[in-house]
Each structure stands twice: as structure tokens, then as C-alpha cells.
mmCIF file of C-alpha atoms in Angstrom:
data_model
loop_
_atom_site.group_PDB
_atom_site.id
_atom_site.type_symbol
_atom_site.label_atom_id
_atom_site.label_comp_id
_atom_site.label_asym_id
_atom_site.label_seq_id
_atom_site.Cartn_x
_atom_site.Cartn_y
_atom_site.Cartn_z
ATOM 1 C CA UNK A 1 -5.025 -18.732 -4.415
ATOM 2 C CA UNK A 2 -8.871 -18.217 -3.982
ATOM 3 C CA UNK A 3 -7.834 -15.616 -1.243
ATOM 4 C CA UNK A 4 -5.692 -13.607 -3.659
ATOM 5 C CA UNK A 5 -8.101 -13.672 -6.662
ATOM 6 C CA UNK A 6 -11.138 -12.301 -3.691
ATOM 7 C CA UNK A 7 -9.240 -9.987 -2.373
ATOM 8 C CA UNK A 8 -8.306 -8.181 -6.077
ATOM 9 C CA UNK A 9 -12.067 -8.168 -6.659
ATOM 10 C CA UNK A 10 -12.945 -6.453 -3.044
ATOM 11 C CA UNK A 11 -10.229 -4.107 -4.027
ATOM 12 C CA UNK A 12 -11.320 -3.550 -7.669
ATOM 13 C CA UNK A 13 -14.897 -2.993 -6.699
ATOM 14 C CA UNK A 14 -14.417 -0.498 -4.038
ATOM 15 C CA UNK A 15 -12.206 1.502 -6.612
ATOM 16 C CA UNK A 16 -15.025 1.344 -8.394
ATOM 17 C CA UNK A 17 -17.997 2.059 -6.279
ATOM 18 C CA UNK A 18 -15.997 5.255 -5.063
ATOM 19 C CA UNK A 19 -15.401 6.981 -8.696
ATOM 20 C CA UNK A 20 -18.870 5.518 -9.174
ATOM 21 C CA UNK A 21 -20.730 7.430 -6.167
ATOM 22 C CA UNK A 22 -19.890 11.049 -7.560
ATOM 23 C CA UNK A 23 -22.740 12.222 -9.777
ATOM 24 C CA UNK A 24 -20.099 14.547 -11.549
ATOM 25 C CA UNK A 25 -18.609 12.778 -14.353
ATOM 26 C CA UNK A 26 -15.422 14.973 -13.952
ATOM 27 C CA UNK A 27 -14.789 14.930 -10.439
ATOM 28 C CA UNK A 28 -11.529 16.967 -10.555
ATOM 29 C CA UNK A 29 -8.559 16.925 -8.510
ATOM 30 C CA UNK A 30 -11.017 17.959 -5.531
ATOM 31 C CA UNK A 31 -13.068 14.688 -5.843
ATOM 32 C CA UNK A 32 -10.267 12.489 -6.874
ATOM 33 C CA UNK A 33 -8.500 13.359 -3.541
ATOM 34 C CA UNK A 34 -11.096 12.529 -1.205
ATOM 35 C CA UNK A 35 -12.322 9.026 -3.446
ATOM 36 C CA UNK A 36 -8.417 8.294 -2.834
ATOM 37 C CA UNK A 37 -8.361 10.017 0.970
ATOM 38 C CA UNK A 38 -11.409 7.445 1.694
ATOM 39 C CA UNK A 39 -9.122 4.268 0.204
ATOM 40 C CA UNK A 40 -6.188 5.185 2.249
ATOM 41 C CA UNK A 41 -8.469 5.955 5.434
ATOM 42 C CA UNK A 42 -9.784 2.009 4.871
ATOM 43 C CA UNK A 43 -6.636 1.103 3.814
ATOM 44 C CA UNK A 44 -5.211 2.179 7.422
ATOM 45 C CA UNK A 45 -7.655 0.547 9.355
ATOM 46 C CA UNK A 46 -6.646 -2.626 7.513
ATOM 47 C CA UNK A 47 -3.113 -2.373 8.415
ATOM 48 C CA UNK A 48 -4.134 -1.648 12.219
ATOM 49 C CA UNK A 49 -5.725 -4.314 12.351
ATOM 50 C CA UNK A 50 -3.586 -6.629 10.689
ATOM 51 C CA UNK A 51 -0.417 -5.251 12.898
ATOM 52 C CA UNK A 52 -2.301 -5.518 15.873
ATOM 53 C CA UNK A 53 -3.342 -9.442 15.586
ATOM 54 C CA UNK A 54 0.812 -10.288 15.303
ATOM 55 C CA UNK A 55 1.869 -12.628 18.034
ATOM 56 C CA UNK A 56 3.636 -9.769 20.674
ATOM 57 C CA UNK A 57 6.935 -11.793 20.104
ATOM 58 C CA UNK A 58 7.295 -10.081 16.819
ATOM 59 C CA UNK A 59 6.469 -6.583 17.690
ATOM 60 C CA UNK A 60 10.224 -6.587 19.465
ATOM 61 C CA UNK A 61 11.590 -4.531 16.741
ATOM 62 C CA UNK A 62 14.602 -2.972 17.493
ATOM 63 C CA UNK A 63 15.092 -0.195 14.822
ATOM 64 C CA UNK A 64 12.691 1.608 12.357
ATOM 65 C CA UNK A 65 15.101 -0.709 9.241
ATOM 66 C CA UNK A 66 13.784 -4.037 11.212
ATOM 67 C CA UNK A 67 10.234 -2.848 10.921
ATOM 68 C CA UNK A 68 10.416 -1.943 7.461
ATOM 69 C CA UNK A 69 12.085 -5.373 6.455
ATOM 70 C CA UNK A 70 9.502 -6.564 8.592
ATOM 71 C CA UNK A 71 6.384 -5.179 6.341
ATOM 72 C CA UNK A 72 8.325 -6.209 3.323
ATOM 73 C CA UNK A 73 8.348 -9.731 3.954
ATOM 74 C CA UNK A 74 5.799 -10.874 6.734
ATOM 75 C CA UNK A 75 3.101 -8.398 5.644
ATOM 76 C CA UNK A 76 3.464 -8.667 2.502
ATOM 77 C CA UNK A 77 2.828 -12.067 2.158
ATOM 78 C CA UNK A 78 -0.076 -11.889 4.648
ATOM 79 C CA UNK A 79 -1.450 -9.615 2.079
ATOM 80 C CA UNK A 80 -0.041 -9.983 -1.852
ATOM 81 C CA UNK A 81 1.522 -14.207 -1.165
ATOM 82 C CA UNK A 82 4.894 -12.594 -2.341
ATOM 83 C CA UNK A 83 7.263 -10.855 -0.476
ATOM 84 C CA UNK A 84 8.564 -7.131 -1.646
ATOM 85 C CA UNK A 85 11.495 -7.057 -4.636
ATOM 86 C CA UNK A 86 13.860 -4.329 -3.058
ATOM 87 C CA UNK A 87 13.790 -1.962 0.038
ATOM 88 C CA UNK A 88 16.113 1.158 -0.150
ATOM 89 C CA UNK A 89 16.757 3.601 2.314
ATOM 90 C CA UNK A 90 18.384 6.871 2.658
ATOM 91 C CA UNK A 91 19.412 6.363 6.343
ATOM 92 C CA UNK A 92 17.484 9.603 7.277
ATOM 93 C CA UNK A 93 14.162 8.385 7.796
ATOM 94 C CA UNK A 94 13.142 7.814 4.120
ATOM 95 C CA UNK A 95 12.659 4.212 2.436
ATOM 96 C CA UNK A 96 11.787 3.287 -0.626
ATOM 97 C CA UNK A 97 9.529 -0.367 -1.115
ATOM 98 C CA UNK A 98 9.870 -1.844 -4.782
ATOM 99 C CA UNK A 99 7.330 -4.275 -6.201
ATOM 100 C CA UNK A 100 8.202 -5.126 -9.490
ATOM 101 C CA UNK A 101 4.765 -7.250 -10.277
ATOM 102 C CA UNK A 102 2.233 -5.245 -7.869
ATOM 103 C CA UNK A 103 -0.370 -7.625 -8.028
ATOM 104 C CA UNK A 104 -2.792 -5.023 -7.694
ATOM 105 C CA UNK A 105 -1.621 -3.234 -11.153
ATOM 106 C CA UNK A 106 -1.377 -6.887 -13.128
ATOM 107 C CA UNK A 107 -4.623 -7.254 -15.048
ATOM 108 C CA UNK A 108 -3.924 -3.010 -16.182
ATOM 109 C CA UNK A 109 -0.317 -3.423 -17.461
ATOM 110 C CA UNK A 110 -1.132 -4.412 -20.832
ATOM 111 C CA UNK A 111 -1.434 -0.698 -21.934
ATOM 112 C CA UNK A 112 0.119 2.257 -21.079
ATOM 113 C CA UNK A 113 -3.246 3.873 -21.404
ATOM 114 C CA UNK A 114 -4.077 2.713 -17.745
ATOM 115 C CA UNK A 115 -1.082 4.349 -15.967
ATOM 116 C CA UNK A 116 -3.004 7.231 -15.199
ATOM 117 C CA UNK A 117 -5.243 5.338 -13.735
ATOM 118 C CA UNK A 118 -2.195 3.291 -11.299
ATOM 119 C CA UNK A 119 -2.516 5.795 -8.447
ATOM 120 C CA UNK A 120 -6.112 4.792 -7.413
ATOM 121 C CA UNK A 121 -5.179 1.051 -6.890
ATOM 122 C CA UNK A 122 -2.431 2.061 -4.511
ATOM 123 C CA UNK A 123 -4.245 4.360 -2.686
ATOM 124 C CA UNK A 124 -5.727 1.566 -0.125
ATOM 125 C CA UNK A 125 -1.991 -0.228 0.234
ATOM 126 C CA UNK A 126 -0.473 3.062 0.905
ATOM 127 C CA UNK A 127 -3.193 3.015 3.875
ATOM 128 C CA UNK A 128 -2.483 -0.560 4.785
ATOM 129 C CA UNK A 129 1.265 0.375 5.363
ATOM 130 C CA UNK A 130 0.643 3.480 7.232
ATOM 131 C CA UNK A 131 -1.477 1.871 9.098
ATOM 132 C CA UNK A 132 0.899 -1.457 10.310
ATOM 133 C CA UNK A 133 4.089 1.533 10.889
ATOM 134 C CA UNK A 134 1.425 3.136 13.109
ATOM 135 C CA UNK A 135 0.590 0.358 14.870
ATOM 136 C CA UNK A 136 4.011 -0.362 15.284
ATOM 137 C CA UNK A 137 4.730 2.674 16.708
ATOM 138 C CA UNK A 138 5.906 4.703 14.167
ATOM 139 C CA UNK A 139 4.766 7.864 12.481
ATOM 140 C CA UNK A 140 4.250 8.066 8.894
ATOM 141 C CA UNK A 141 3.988 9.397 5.459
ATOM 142 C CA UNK A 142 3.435 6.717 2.711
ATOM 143 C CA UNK A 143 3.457 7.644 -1.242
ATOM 144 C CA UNK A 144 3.454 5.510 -4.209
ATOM 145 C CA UNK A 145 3.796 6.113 -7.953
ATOM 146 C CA UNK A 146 4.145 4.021 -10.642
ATOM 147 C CA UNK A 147 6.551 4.533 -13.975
ATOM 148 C CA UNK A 148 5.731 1.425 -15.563
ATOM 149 C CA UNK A 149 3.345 -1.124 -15.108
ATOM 150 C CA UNK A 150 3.013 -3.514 -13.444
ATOM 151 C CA UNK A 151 5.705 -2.282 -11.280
ATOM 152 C CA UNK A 152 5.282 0.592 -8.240
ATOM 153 C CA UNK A 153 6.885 2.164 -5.349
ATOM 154 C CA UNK A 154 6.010 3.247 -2.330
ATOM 155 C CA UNK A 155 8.037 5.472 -0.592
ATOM 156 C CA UNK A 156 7.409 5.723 3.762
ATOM 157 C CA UNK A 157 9.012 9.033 5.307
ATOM 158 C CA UNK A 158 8.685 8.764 9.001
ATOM 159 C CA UNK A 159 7.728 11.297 10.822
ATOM 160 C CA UNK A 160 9.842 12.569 13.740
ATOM 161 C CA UNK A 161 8.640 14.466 16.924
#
């Protein structure tokens, strides 16, 4: 429990300290893409890392489905202590990960005046999942959006050669 509640506050306050650090008070789209480029950057060192410190046994994935049922439930505990609600997939290289309670979105979803704000505190997940599927040997693109709170998705198109 202690580990969840720190890790929400590390997240919150690097949120903050990077809409904080530009002098502008209206950044723009310009400055809002690198504050979230920056998250996603440290989020994909996270998931590196994480993917890399797996006991080898568990790397044996046989197809790109494993792998994402894989990050679903295994990483997502490691990271959120609750496993992903759906994964969907169109067969084609495109998957779509459901969490109806993001624990990151939580403490905002008592107004709808804070889903604008939903896309920052995603931005370093999106990273962390990029970063595992690279790891893991597979190239990817990882979006999320959010159409109510608390709930999000984040949809992974891999990449092909």
C-alpha cells in the first residue's frame, strides 16, 4: 500500500515540476508536447528497466497476444497492484488496454473539469509500456485517451519492419 500511495506522489510531482519549469504561463501545444515527450521519454526508461530485471524464463513469449496479456497482468501489478480490466485486439497489430479505475486518474475523477487535464498523467505509463514491448522485442506506438474518468485506454500499434 505505502508503495502505491509513493509512487502516485513521484508521479504527481513530476507532472507538476514539468508544467511548472516553463516560465510561459500558456505554454501551447508546442510546450505541452515536449513537458509530455519528457514523461513518456522517463516513462520508457522505466519500462526498460522493469522488462529487463524479469527472470529470462518469462521472456519466452511466443506471439506479440502473449506479450500483451503479459503487460496486462504481470506488469501491471508490478506497477498499479491490479491487473488490466479488458485487452482487445484487432488481429492486425493493434490492441486496445482498458483500465476502468486508472489509479493514476482516481483522486481527478470527481469533476469533469479535470479531463482535460487526463492526458498528462498518462503520458509517463504510455512510456512505461513502450518501453517493456521494446524490451521485449517489439516495436511500438502507445496512445491513451480518456472519455470518462477515472477510466482510460491505451491503445499499442506495433510497428512492423
Amino acid at each position: 500500500m505505502a508503495d502505491a500511495v509513493l509512487f502516485e506522489f513521484l508521479h504527481t510531482e513530476m507532472v507538476a515540476e514539468l508544467w511548472a519549469q516553463d516560465p510561459d504561463p500558456d505554454p501551447g501545444p508546442g510546450g505541452q508536447k515536449m513537458s509530455l515527450s519528457v514523461l513518456e521519454g522517463m516513462g520508457f526508461r522505466v519500462g526498460q528497466a522493469m522488462a529487463e530485471r524479469l527472470p529470462r524464463e518469462t521472456l519466452a513469449f511466443r506471439e506479440e497476444l502473449d506479450v500483451l496479456k503479459f503487460l496486462c497482468k504481470d506488469l501491471w501489478v508490478a506497477v498499479f497492484q491490479k491487473q488490466m480490466d479488458s485487452l482487445r485486439t484487432n488481429h492486425q497489430g493493434t490492441y486496445v488496454l482498458q483500465d476502468n479505475s486508472f489509479p493514476l486518474l482516481i483522486r481527478m475523477s470527481s469533476g469533469l473539469q479535470y479531463l482535460e487535464e487526463a492526458p498528462k498523467f498518462l503520458a509517463f505509463t504510455c512510456g512505461i509500456l513502450r518501453g517493456a514491448l521494446s524490451t521485449l522485442g517489439i516495436k511500438s506506438l502507445v496512445t491513451a485517451s480518456v472519455a470518462a474518468l477515472p477510466a482510460c485506454k491505451f491503445q499499442v500499434v506495433i510497428q512492423r519492419c
